[in-house]
XYZ file of C-alpha atoms in Angstrom:
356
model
C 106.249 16.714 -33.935
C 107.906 13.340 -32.831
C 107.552 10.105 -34.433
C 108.238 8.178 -37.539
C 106.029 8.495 -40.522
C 106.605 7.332 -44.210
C 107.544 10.524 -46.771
C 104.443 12.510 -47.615
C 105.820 15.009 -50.071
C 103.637 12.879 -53.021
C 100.418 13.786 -50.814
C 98.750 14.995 -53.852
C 98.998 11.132 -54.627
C 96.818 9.830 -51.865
C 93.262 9.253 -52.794
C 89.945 9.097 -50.398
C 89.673 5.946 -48.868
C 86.396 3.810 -47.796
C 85.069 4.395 -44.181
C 87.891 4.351 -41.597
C 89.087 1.091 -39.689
C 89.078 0.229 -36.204
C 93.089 0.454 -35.966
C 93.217 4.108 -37.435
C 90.585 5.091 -34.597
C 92.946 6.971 -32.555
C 93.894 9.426 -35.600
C 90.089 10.338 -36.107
C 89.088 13.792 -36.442
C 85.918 15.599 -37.256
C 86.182 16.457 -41.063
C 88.950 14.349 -41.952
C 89.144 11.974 -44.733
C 90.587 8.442 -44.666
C 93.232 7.976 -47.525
C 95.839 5.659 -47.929
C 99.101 6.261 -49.546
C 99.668 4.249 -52.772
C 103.609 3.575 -51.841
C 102.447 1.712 -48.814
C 100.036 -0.351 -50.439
C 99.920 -3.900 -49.936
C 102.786 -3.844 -47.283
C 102.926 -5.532 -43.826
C 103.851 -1.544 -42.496
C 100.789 -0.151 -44.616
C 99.400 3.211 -42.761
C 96.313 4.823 -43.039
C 96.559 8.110 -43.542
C 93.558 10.973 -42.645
C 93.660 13.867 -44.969
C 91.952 17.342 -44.465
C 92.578 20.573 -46.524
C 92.496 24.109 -44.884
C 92.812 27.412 -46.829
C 96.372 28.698 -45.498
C 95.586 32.396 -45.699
C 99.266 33.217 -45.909
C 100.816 31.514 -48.515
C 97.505 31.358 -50.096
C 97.740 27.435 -50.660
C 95.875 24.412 -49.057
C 97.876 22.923 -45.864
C 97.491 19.349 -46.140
C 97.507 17.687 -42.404
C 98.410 14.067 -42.647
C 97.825 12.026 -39.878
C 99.299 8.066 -39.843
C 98.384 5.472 -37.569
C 100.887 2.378 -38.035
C 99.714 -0.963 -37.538
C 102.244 -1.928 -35.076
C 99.732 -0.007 -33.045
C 102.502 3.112 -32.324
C 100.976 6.270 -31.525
C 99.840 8.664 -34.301
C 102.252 11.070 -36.081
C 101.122 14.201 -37.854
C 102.909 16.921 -40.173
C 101.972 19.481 -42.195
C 102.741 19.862 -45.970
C 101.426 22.818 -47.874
C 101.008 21.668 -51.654
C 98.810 23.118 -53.646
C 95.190 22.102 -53.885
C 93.877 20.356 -57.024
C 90.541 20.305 -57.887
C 90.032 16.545 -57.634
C 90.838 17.080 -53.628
C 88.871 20.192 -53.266
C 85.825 17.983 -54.373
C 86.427 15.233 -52.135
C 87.486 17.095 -49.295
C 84.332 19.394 -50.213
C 81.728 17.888 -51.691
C 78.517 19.963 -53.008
C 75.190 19.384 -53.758
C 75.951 19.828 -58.090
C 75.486 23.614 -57.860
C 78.954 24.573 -56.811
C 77.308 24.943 -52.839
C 78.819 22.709 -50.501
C 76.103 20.323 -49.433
C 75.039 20.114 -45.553
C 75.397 17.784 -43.367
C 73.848 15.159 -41.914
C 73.381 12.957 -38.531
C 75.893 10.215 -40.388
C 78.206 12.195 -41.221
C 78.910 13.618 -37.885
C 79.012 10.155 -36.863
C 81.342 9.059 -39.176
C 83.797 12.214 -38.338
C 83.079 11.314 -34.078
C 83.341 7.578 -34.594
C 80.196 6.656 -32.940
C 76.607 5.892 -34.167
C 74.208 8.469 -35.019
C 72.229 6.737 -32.030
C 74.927 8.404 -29.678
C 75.066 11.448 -32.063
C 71.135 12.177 -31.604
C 71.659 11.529 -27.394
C 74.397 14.086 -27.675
C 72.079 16.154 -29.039
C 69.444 15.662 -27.040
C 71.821 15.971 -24.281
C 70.912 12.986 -22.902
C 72.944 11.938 -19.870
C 74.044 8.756 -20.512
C 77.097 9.777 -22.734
C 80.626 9.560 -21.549
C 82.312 13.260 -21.484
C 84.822 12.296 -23.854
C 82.523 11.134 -26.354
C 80.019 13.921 -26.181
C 83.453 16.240 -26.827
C 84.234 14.499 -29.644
C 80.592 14.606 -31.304
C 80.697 18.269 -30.700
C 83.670 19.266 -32.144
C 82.405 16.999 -35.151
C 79.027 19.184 -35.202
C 81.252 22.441 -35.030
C 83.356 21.248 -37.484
C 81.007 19.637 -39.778
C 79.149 22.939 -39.679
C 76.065 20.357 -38.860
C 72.576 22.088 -38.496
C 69.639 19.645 -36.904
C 66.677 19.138 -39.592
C 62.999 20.588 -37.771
C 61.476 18.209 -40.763
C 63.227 14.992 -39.841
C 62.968 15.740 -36.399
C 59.835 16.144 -36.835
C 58.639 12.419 -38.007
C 60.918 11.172 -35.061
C 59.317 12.833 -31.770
C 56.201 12.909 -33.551
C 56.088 16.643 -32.763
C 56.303 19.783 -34.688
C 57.981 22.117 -31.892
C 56.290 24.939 -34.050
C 53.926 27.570 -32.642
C 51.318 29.096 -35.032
C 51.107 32.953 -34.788
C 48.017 34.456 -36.463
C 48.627 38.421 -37.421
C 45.752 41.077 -39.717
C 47.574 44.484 -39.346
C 51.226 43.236 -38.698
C 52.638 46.550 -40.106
C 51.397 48.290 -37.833
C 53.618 48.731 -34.693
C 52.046 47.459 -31.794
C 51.090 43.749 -33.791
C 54.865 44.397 -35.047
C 56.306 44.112 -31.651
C 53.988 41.562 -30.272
C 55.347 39.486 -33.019
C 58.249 40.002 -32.160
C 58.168 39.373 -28.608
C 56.432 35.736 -29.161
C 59.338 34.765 -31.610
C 61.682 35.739 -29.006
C 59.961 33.676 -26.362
C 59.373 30.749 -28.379
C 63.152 30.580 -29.830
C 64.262 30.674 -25.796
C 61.954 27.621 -25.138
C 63.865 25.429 -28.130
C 60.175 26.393 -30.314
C 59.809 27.589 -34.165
C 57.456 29.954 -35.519
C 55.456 29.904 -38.281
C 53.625 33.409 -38.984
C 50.507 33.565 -41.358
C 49.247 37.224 -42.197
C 45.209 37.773 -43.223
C 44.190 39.392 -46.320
C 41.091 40.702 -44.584
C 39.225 40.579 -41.246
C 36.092 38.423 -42.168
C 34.581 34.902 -41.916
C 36.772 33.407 -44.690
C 40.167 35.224 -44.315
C 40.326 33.960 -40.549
C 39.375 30.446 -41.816
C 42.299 30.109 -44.419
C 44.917 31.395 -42.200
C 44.074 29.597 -39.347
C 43.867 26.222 -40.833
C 46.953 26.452 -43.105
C 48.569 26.624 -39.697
C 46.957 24.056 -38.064
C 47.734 22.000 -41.320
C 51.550 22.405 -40.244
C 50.727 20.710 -37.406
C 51.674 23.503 -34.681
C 51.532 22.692 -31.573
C 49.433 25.614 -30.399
C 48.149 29.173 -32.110
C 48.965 32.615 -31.046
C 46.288 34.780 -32.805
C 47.322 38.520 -32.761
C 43.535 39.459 -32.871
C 42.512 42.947 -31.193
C 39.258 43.203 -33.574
C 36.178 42.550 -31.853
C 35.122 40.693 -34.846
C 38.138 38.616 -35.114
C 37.357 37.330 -31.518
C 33.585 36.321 -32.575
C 34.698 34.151 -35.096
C 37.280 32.501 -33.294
C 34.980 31.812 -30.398
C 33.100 30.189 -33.513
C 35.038 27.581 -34.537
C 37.032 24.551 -32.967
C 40.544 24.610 -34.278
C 41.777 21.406 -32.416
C 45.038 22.803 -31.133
C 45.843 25.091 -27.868
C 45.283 29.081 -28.602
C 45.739 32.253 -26.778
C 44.671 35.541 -27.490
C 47.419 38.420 -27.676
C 46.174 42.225 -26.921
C 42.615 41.230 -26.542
C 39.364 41.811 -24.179
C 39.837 39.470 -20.987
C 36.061 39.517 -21.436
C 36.338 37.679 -24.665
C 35.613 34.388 -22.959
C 39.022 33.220 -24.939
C 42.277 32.505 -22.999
C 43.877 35.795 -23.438
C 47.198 37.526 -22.978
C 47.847 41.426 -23.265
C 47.902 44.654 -20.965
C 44.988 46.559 -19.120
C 43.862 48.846 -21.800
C 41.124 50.337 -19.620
C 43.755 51.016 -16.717
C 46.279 52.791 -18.889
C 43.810 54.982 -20.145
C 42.499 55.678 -17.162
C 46.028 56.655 -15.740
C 47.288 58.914 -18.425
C 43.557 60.961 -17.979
C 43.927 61.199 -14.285
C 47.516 62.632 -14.543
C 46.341 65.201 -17.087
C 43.970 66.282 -14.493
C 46.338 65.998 -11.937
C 48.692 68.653 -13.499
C 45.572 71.039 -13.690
C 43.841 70.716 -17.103
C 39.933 70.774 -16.672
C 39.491 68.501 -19.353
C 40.957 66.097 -21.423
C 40.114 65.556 -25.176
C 40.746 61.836 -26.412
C 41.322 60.353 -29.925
C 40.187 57.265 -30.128
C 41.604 54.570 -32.111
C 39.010 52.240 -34.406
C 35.900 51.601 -33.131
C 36.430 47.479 -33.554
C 39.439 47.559 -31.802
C 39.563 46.230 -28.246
C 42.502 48.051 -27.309
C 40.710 51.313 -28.851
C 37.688 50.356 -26.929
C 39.423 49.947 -23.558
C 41.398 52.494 -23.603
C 38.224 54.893 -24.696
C 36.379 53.113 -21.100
C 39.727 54.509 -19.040
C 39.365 57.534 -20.625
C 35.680 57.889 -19.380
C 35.929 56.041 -16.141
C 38.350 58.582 -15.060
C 36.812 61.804 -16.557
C 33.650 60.675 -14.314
C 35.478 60.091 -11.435
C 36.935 63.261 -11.361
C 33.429 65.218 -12.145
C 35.293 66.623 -15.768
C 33.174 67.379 -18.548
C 33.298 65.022 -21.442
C 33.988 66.309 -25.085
C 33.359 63.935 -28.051
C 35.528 61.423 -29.023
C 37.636 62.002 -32.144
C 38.801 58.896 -34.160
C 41.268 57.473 -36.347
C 42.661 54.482 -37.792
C 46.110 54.023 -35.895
C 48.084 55.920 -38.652
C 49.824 59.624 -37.892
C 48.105 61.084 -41.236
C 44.771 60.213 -39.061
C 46.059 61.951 -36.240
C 47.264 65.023 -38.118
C 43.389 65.189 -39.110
C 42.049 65.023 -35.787
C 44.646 67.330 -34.434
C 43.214 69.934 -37.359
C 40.007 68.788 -36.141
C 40.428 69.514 -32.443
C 42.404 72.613 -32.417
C 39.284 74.429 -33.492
C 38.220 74.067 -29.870
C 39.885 77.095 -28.391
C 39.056 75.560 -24.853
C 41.393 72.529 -25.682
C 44.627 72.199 -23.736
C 45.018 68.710 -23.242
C 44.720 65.511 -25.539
C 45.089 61.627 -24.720
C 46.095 60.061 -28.033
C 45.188 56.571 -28.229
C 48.883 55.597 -30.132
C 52.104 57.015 -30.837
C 51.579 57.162 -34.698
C 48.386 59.390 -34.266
C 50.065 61.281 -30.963
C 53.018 62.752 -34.031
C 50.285 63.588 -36.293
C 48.284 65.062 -33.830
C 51.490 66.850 -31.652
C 52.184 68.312 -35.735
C 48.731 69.800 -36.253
C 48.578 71.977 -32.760
């Protein structure tokens, strides 16, 4: 590089400095300390030097950058000096939170590192439009340097909003619930929204209570309730929760606003195209009786069995699980007539698929 700079071979000399001064702004980088080198001290050519360590994985040593902007306003000069890394510099080039873990960061500090406020810091953000390009470069390179990760809490008691949606699960091992989950997280991360998942012990009056308000307690901004259980949906129609909620997978005859396929039209299409290929009847295994998707897919089932003028043979049922379906497959192959099935789930379709 070109320029003149004093010697910095004694760098291991220099010492963090208070915050940095107006006349060093031009050598200000995200993550760099101020220091000033004790030769220069006191003199009318006194330079303030920015320090920043960086693991040389070569040499295996800490490359000291040093950066000095003279007051005779000349432009900054920079060299590199690799010297190795005491202890006192790793912990004020890196300081932790007392465990050994290097602490995070906050709005100040990536507004000390940019050299604005953390007013223009929290517009950058925000992306608010009203920043010049050159400053909003410089705050992001600080962020990305900084390793700086916005707080949801602080943010929080500024906007006044949680940007959290509640989702309400009862059977989220099972797959369906699993993937529903999933799908909501996925959809609420895209629109800049967290997610904040409570699981009930039980389906009854209580159990739907505590889950429900613990959310609510977090202040979410809205509830998501899993909740294919006919008796689920009674007790939600039952109370007044105070914050927006939709129904995912339930009856659009619930009276609740509701999300979730057309149960009764899927079964009623996989029926017809059994019949279609020939089969004079179709056997069905049901899922639970107080499930909504069991119960509309058991209405398809029948709607299209009628339609078609096709005996109906009694409905087998089980619990979602393949071990259920193995038993109804046992159950059903008895029936030497049989010689096609519409399985209510892919769990009891394997157990079911193993049994014939």
């Amino acid at each position: 590089m070109t320029g003149q700079t004093s010697p910095v071979a004694d760098v291991t000399h220099c010492r963090l400095g208070s915050a940095p001064r107006r006349d060093a702004r031009r050598c200000r980088r995200p993550g760099w300390a101020f220091v000033q080198q004790g030769a220069d001290a006191g003199t009318a050519d006194r330079r303030r030097h920015i320090l920043r360590a960086a693991r040389d994985p070569v040499r295996g040593l800490s490359c000291y950058e040093v950066c000095a902007n003279i007051a005779s306003k000349s432009a900054p000069t920079c060299r590199r000096s690799t010297v190795p890394e005491s202890e006192e510099e790793r912990t004020a080039t890196s300081p932790d939170d007392g465990r050994g873990a290097r602490a995070p960061a906050v709005m100040s500090d990536v507004a000390k590192a940019a050299g604005v406020s953390a007013m223009t810091v929290s517009r950058v953000l925000n992306d608010h439009p009203s920043v010049r390009p050159e400053t909003r470069r410089r705050v992001l390179e600080a962020v990305e340097e900084l390793e700086y990760r916005r707080n949801p809490a602080a943010r929080a008691l500024v906007t006044r909003r949680s940007l959290t949606v509640g989702v309400v699960a009862f059977d989220a091992t099972l797959y369906g619930q699993a993937a529903t989950i999933r799908g909501v997280e996925h959809a609420a991360r895209d629109a800049g929204y967290f997610v904040s998942i409570a699981s009930g012990k039980s389906i009854d009056a209580r159990s739907i209570a505590e889950v429900t308000e613990s959310l609510v307690a977090q202040s979410v901004e809205g509830l998501v309730v899993v909740a294919p259980r006919a008796s689920v949906l009674q007790e939600l129609r039952d109370r007044t929760l105070g914050v927006p909620m939709v129904i995912a997978g339930g009856s659009q005859r619930s009276g609740l606003p509701t999300a979730g396929a057309d149960q009764e039209a899927g079964g009623r299409r996989a029926t017809k195209h059994l019949l279609f290929r020939g089969h004079r009847t179709v056997w069905h295994v049901a899922g639970p009786e107080d499930w909504d998707d069991a119960r509309g897919r058991l209405v398809g089932w029948q709607s299209a069995l009628a339609d078609a003028g096709a005996v109906e043979p009694r409905v087998i049922r089980g619990d979602w699980s393949a071990a259920s379906g193995f038993r109804a497959g046992v159950e059903i192959s008895r029936h030497h007539d049989l010689t096609a099935v519409f399985v209510a789930n892919d769990q009891m379709a394997l157990g079911v698929m193993l049994a014939l």
